[in-house]
Amino acid sequence: MKIALFPGDGIGPEIMEQARRVLAKLDLPGLVVFEGDVGGIAYKRHGHPLPQETLDMAKAADGVLFGAVGDPACDNLERHLRPEQAILGLRSHLGLFANLRPATMFAGLEDMSALKPEVAREIDVLIVRELNGDVYFGEKGMRTTKSGEREGYDIMSYAESEVRRIAQTAFRAARGRKGRLCSVDKANVLETSQLWRDVIVDVSADYPDVALSHMYVDNAAMQLVRNPGQFDVIVTGNLFGDILSDQASMCVGSIGLLASAALGERQTDYGTFGMYEPIHGSAPDIAGQGKANPMAMILSLAMLLRHSLGREADALRVEKAVAQALEDGVLGADLGGTAGTAEIGNAVLEQL
Ligand code: IPM
Ligand code: MG
């Protein structure tokens, strides 16, 4: 089994360190671990946020654990050299089109949610976000209008095949959960969304056991805070999924708790090749201070164990260890507590 660790920028290395300790504790037989540079640090060391050797390392692995990228010192670089291009480049070069972003309330954290505890208690949603298309990867640029002013543009599009494959992922996920799928789009305004909706309806014929509904994205944003318990699986495009998943994290209590998996079609000897990352960013404001909550990173490792290494029992062990640490009141600053990065790591290791 081979996995690649890409810590990246900001708090990335600190939280990755805790994931590495968890890995060591699990002591998986025959595991080989590589480490590579991504993001601003890769730009500084190799002149590119996604060096070829990093990409090759990812391709040679069964799964990739990704910290975070983003560095304010790089904000004025040309777009193709900015740290974020590492994550976007990996997603597209590796064909990782299906992003699974679960948001579930942890026992004991109901009061940390931005929502009323009785509303927050009900949250158990899986956001399935399309990750290789949409306005993220369409033609983009700057041009000058006839009147001489600058105009930025980013083209939004989805091809049928792109919608079909993410729909299949989402229907299958719903089948393994409570059997409800809500497709989120903006079909009242966008042609891209009309196509999206048509294809989702088409695919639903193969999943008669899944109850399908549709929601406009503005309404979905509202319903997520009004009554999040109504959702089981949400399937949506790249941009809407980016926004709704950050929103869902705050409903749970902290963005420092949410993990994600980006999966493609490639099968490894043990499962599906994927890349796993916390949904939060590099948090440059607290980087290097030992304050960041490593739980989302550790939970991302659990997803890697499950999906790419076929080690469901280990994944559950890690998830239980994190949940137990939370229940025991080991809370980072993001949850109003005082536990630092290493202390949270220690608590998880102790549970293991
Ligand atoms: C995410 C992030 C990325 C995205 C950024 C860093 C490019 O916000 O994974 O949600 O927009 O997809
Ligand atoms: Mg995001």
Coordinates of C-alpha atoms and ligand atoms in Angstrom, one line a residue:
M1 CA 0.0 0.0 0.0
K2 CA 1.4 3.4 -1.0
I3 CA 0.1 6.7 0.2
A4 CA 1.4 10.2 -0.6
L5 CA 1.3 13.0 2.0
F6 CA 1.1 16.6 0.7
P7 CA 1.1 18.9 3.7
G8 CA 1.1 22.2 1.8
D9 CA 0.9 25.7 3.3
G10 CA -0.2 27.4 6.5
I11 CA -1.5 25.0 9.1
G12 CA -1.2 22.1 6.6
P13 CA 2.2 20.8 8.0
E14 CA 1.0 21.0 11.6
I15 CA -2.2 19.1 11.1
M16 CA -0.5 16.6 8.7
E17 CA 1.9 15.8 11.5
Q18 CA -1.0 14.6 13.7
A19 CA -2.3 12.5 10.9
R20 CA 1.1 11.0 10.5
R21 CA 1.2 10.1 14.2
V22 CA -2.2 8.4 13.8
L23 CA -0.9 6.4 10.8
A24 CA 2.2 5.3 12.8
K25 CA -0.1 4.2 15.6
L26 CA -2.2 2.1 13.3
D27 CA 1.0 0.5 12.1
L28 CA -0.4 -0.9 8.8
P29 CA 1.6 -3.8 7.5
G30 CA 3.4 -3.0 4.2
L31 CA 2.5 0.6 4.1
V32 CA 4.9 2.9 2.2
V33 CA 4.5 6.7 2.7
F34 CA 5.8 9.4 0.3
E35 CA 5.9 13.1 1.0
G36 CA 5.6 15.9 -1.6
D37 CA 5.4 19.6 -1.9
V38 CA 2.3 21.4 -3.1
G39 CA 1.0 25.0 -3.0
G40 CA 3.0 28.1 -2.0
I41 CA 5.8 26.0 -0.5
A42 CA 6.2 24.1 -3.8
Y43 CA 6.3 27.4 -5.7
K44 CA 9.1 28.6 -3.4
R45 CA 11.1 25.4 -3.7
H46 CA 10.4 24.3 -7.2
G47 CA 8.9 27.4 -9.0
H48 CA 5.5 25.7 -9.5
P49 CA 2.6 25.0 -7.1
L50 CA 2.2 21.5 -8.5
P51 CA 5.7 20.2 -9.5
Q52 CA 5.8 17.3 -11.9
E53 CA 7.4 15.1 -9.3
T54 CA 4.5 15.7 -6.9
L55 CA 2.0 14.8 -9.6
D56 CA 4.0 11.6 -10.4
M57 CA 4.1 10.7 -6.8
A58 CA 0.3 11.1 -6.6
K59 CA -0.1 8.9 -9.7
A60 CA 2.0 6.2 -8.2
A61 CA 0.1 6.1 -4.9
D62 CA -3.1 4.3 -3.9
G63 CA -4.3 7.5 -2.1
V64 CA -3.2 11.0 -1.4
L65 CA -3.6 12.9 1.9
F66 CA -3.7 16.6 1.3
G67 CA -3.3 19.3 4.0
A68 CA -4.1 22.7 2.7
V69 CA -2.8 25.3 0.2
G70 CA -2.9 29.1 0.2
D71 CA -0.4 31.7 1.1
P72 CA -1.2 35.5 1.1
A73 CA 2.4 36.1 -0.1
C74 CA 1.4 34.4 -3.3
D75 CA -1.8 36.3 -3.9
N76 CA -0.3 38.6 -6.5
L77 CA 1.3 35.8 -8.6
E78 CA -0.2 35.0 -12.0
R79 CA -3.2 32.7 -11.5
H80 CA -1.5 29.6 -12.9
L81 CA 1.3 30.0 -10.3
R82 CA -1.0 30.5 -7.3
P83 CA -1.1 27.8 -4.5
E84 CA -4.7 26.9 -5.3
Q85 CA -3.7 25.6 -8.7
A86 CA -2.1 22.6 -6.9
I87 CA -5.4 21.4 -5.6
L88 CA -7.2 22.2 -8.9
G89 CA -4.5 20.6 -10.9
L90 CA -4.4 17.4 -8.9
R91 CA -8.2 17.2 -9.1
S92 CA -8.2 17.5 -12.9
H93 CA -5.0 15.6 -13.8
L94 CA -6.1 12.7 -11.6
G95 CA -9.7 12.7 -12.9
L96 CA -11.1 13.1 -9.3
F97 CA -14.6 14.2 -10.3
A98 CA -16.6 13.0 -7.2
N99 CA -16.1 15.0 -4.0
L100 CA -17.8 13.5 -1.0
R101 CA -18.2 16.0 1.9
P102 CA -20.1 14.5 4.8
A103 CA -21.4 16.8 7.5
T104 CA -22.7 15.0 10.6
M105 CA -23.4 16.4 14.1
F106 CA -21.0 15.0 16.7
A107 CA -22.6 14.1 20.0
G108 CA -22.0 16.8 22.6
L109 CA -21.3 19.6 20.0
E110 CA -24.9 20.7 19.5
D111 CA -24.3 23.9 21.4
M112 CA -21.3 24.8 19.1
S113 CA -23.4 25.0 16.0
A114 CA -24.4 28.4 14.6
L115 CA -27.9 26.9 14.6
K116 CA -30.2 26.2 17.5
P117 CA -29.1 22.9 19.2
E118 CA -32.4 21.1 18.5
V119 CA -32.1 22.0 14.8
A120 CA -28.4 21.2 14.6
R121 CA -28.9 17.8 16.3
E122 CA -30.6 16.5 13.1
I123 CA -27.7 17.2 10.7
D124 CA -26.5 14.1 8.8
V125 CA -25.9 15.1 5.3
L126 CA -23.5 14.0 2.5
I127 CA -22.8 16.6 -0.1
V128 CA -21.7 15.0 -3.3
R129 CA -19.9 17.8 -5.2
E130 CA -18.9 17.5 -8.9
L131 CA -15.2 18.4 -9.0
N132 CA -13.8 18.5 -12.5
G133 CA -16.2 20.8 -14.3
D134 CA -18.4 23.9 -14.1
V135 CA -17.2 27.5 -14.0
Y136 CA -14.0 26.2 -12.2
F137 CA -12.5 24.7 -15.4
G138 CA -14.3 26.6 -18.2
E139 CA -12.6 29.1 -20.4
K140 CA -11.8 32.2 -18.4
G141 CA -10.0 35.5 -18.9
M142 CA -9.9 39.2 -19.0
R143 CA -11.0 41.2 -22.0
T144 CA -11.8 44.8 -22.9
T145 CA -15.3 45.8 -23.8
K146 CA -16.2 48.1 -26.7
S147 CA -16.4 51.0 -24.3
G148 CA -12.9 50.3 -23.1
E149 CA -13.5 48.9 -19.6
R150 CA -12.0 45.6 -18.4
E151 CA -14.3 42.6 -18.2
G152 CA -13.6 39.3 -16.5
Y153 CA -15.3 36.1 -17.6
D154 CA -15.5 32.5 -16.5
I155 CA -17.6 30.1 -18.6
M156 CA -19.9 27.7 -16.8
S157 CA -20.7 24.5 -18.6
Y158 CA -21.5 20.8 -18.0
A159 CA -21.5 18.0 -20.5
E160 CA -24.0 15.2 -20.2
S161 CA -21.4 12.6 -19.4
E162 CA -20.0 14.7 -16.6
V163 CA -23.4 15.0 -15.0
R164 CA -24.2 11.4 -15.6
R165 CA -21.2 10.0 -13.7
I166 CA -21.6 12.3 -10.7
A167 CA -25.3 11.4 -10.6
Q168 CA -24.4 7.7 -10.5
T169 CA -22.0 8.3 -7.6
A170 CA -24.7 10.3 -5.7
F171 CA -27.5 7.8 -6.4
R172 CA -25.3 4.9 -5.2
A173 CA -24.4 6.9 -2.1
A174 CA -28.0 7.6 -1.3
R175 CA -28.8 3.9 -1.7
G176 CA -26.3 3.1 1.0
R177 CA -27.8 5.8 3.3
K178 CA -31.4 6.8 3.9
G179 CA -32.3 6.6 0.2
R180 CA -33.0 10.3 -0.4
L181 CA -31.2 12.4 -2.9
C182 CA -31.7 16.2 -3.4
S183 CA -30.2 17.6 -6.6
V184 CA -29.3 21.3 -6.2
D185 CA -29.2 23.6 -9.2
K186 CA -30.3 26.9 -10.6
A187 CA -32.4 25.6 -13.4
N188 CA -34.7 28.6 -13.3
V189 CA -31.9 30.8 -14.7
L190 CA -29.0 28.7 -16.0
E191 CA -28.9 26.4 -19.1
T192 CA -26.1 24.5 -17.5
S193 CA -28.5 23.7 -14.6
Q194 CA -31.4 22.7 -17.0
L195 CA -29.1 20.1 -18.6
W196 CA -28.0 19.1 -15.1
R197 CA -31.6 18.5 -14.0
D198 CA -32.6 16.7 -17.2
V199 CA -29.6 14.2 -16.9
I200 CA -30.3 13.7 -13.2
V201 CA -33.9 12.8 -13.9
D202 CA -32.7 10.5 -16.7
V203 CA -30.3 8.6 -14.4
S204 CA -32.9 8.4 -11.7
A205 CA -34.8 5.8 -13.8
D206 CA -32.0 3.3 -12.8
Y207 CA -32.5 4.0 -9.1
P208 CA -36.2 3.6 -8.5
D209 CA -35.5 2.9 -4.8
V210 CA -34.0 6.4 -4.3
A211 CA -36.4 9.3 -3.6
L212 CA -35.2 12.2 -5.8
S213 CA -36.0 15.8 -5.3
H214 CA -34.7 19.1 -6.8
M215 CA -34.0 22.4 -5.2
Y216 CA -32.7 25.7 -6.4
V217 CA -29.4 26.6 -4.8
D218 CA -30.7 29.7 -3.1
N219 CA -33.5 27.8 -1.5
A220 CA -31.0 25.0 -0.6
A221 CA -28.8 27.5 1.2
M222 CA -31.8 28.7 3.2
Q223 CA -33.1 25.1 3.9
L224 CA -29.6 24.1 5.2
V225 CA -29.9 26.5 8.1
R226 CA -33.7 26.3 8.5
N227 CA -34.0 22.5 8.6
P228 CA -30.8 20.7 7.8
G229 CA -32.3 17.4 9.0
Q230 CA -34.4 17.1 5.9
F231 CA -31.3 16.3 3.8
D232 CA -29.7 12.9 3.3
V233 CA -27.6 13.2 0.1
I234 CA -27.2 16.4 -1.8
V235 CA -25.7 16.3 -5.3
T236 CA -24.6 19.5 -6.9
G237 CA -22.1 21.2 -9.2
N238 CA -18.6 22.4 -8.4
L239 CA -19.3 26.0 -7.5
F240 CA -22.6 25.4 -5.6
G241 CA -21.0 22.5 -3.8
D242 CA -18.0 24.6 -2.7
I243 CA -20.3 27.1 -1.1
L244 CA -22.9 24.8 0.4
S245 CA -20.2 22.6 2.0
D246 CA -18.6 25.5 3.9
Q247 CA -22.1 26.5 5.0
A248 CA -22.9 22.9 6.2
S249 CA -19.6 22.9 8.2
M250 CA -20.7 25.8 10.3
C251 CA -24.1 24.2 10.9
V252 CA -22.1 21.3 12.5
G253 CA -20.1 23.6 14.6
S254 CA -16.7 24.1 13.0
I255 CA -15.0 23.8 9.7
G256 CA -12.2 22.2 11.6
L257 CA -14.1 19.0 11.8
L258 CA -15.1 18.3 8.2
A259 CA -13.2 15.9 6.0
S260 CA -13.6 15.1 2.3
A261 CA -12.8 12.6 -0.3
A262 CA -12.2 13.2 -4.0
L263 CA -12.6 10.1 -6.0
G264 CA -12.2 9.1 -9.6
E265 CA -12.6 6.0 -11.7
R266 CA -9.2 4.4 -11.2
Q267 CA -9.3 1.3 -9.0
T268 CA -6.2 0.3 -6.9
D269 CA -5.5 -3.1 -5.5
Y270 CA -7.3 -2.1 -2.3
G271 CA -10.1 0.2 -3.4
T272 CA -10.6 3.5 -5.4
F273 CA -7.8 5.9 -5.9
G274 CA -8.6 9.2 -4.2
M275 CA -7.3 12.3 -2.6
Y276 CA -8.4 13.3 0.9
E277 CA -8.4 16.7 2.5
P278 CA -10.0 18.8 5.2
I279 CA -12.5 21.2 3.6
H280 CA -10.9 24.1 5.4
G281 CA -8.1 26.1 4.1
S282 CA -4.5 26.9 5.2
A283 CA -5.6 29.5 7.9
P284 CA -2.4 31.6 7.6
D285 CA -3.6 33.7 10.6
I286 CA -3.0 30.9 13.0
A287 CA -0.3 28.9 11.1
G288 CA 2.8 27.8 13.1
Q289 CA 1.1 28.5 16.5
G290 CA 0.1 24.9 17.3
K291 CA -3.5 26.0 17.6
A292 CA -5.1 24.4 14.6
N293 CA -7.6 21.6 15.1
P294 CA -6.2 18.5 13.3
M295 CA -9.5 16.6 13.5
A296 CA -10.6 17.3 9.9
M297 CA -7.2 16.1 8.7
I298 CA -7.4 12.9 10.9
L299 CA -10.9 12.3 9.7
S300 CA -9.7 12.7 6.1
L301 CA -7.1 10.0 6.8
A302 CA -10.0 7.8 8.0
M303 CA -11.7 8.3 4.6
L304 CA -8.5 7.4 2.8
L305 CA -8.3 4.2 4.8
R306 CA -11.9 3.4 3.9
H307 CA -12.1 4.2 0.2
S308 CA -8.5 3.8 -1.1
L309 CA -7.0 1.1 1.2
G310 CA -10.1 -1.0 1.9
R311 CA -9.5 -0.8 5.6
E312 CA -13.0 0.0 6.9
A313 CA -12.3 -1.3 10.4
D314 CA -9.3 1.0 10.8
A315 CA -11.4 3.9 9.4
L316 CA -14.1 3.3 12.0
R317 CA -11.5 3.1 14.7
V318 CA -10.1 6.5 13.8
E319 CA -13.5 8.1 13.5
K320 CA -14.6 6.7 16.8
A321 CA -11.4 7.9 18.5
V322 CA -12.1 11.5 17.2
A323 CA -15.7 11.3 18.3
Q324 CA -14.7 10.1 21.7
A325 CA -12.1 12.8 22.1
L326 CA -14.8 15.4 21.3
E327 CA -17.3 13.8 23.7
D328 CA -14.6 13.9 26.4
G329 CA -14.4 17.7 25.8
V330 CA -11.1 17.9 24.0
L331 CA -12.0 21.0 22.0
G332 CA -9.8 23.2 19.9
A333 CA -10.1 27.0 19.8
D334 CA -12.4 26.6 16.8
L335 CA -14.9 25.0 19.2
G336 CA -14.4 27.4 22.0
G337 CA -11.9 25.1 23.8
T338 CA -8.2 25.4 24.7
A339 CA -6.8 22.2 23.3
G340 CA -3.9 22.8 20.9
T341 CA -2.9 20.8 17.8
A342 CA -0.6 18.3 19.5
E343 CA -2.9 17.9 22.5
I344 CA -5.8 17.0 20.2
G345 CA -3.5 14.5 18.4
N346 CA -2.6 13.0 21.8
A347 CA -6.2 12.6 22.8
V348 CA -7.0 10.8 19.5
L349 CA -3.9 8.5 19.9
E350 CA -4.9 7.7 23.5
Q351 CA -8.3 6.6 22.3
L352 CA -6.7 4.4 19.6
Ligands
IPM1 C1 -12.3 23.7 -1.4 C2 -11.5 25.0 -1.6 C3 -11.0 25.0 -3.0 C4 -12.2 25.0 -4.0 C5 -10.0 26.2 -3.3 C6 -8.9 26.2 -2.4 C7 -9.6 26.2 -4.7 O1 -12.3 26.1 -1.3 O2 -11.8 22.6 -1.6 O3 -13.5 23.8 -1.1 O4 -12.7 26.1 -4.3 O5 -12.6 24.0 -4.4
MG2 MG -14.2 25.6 -0.5

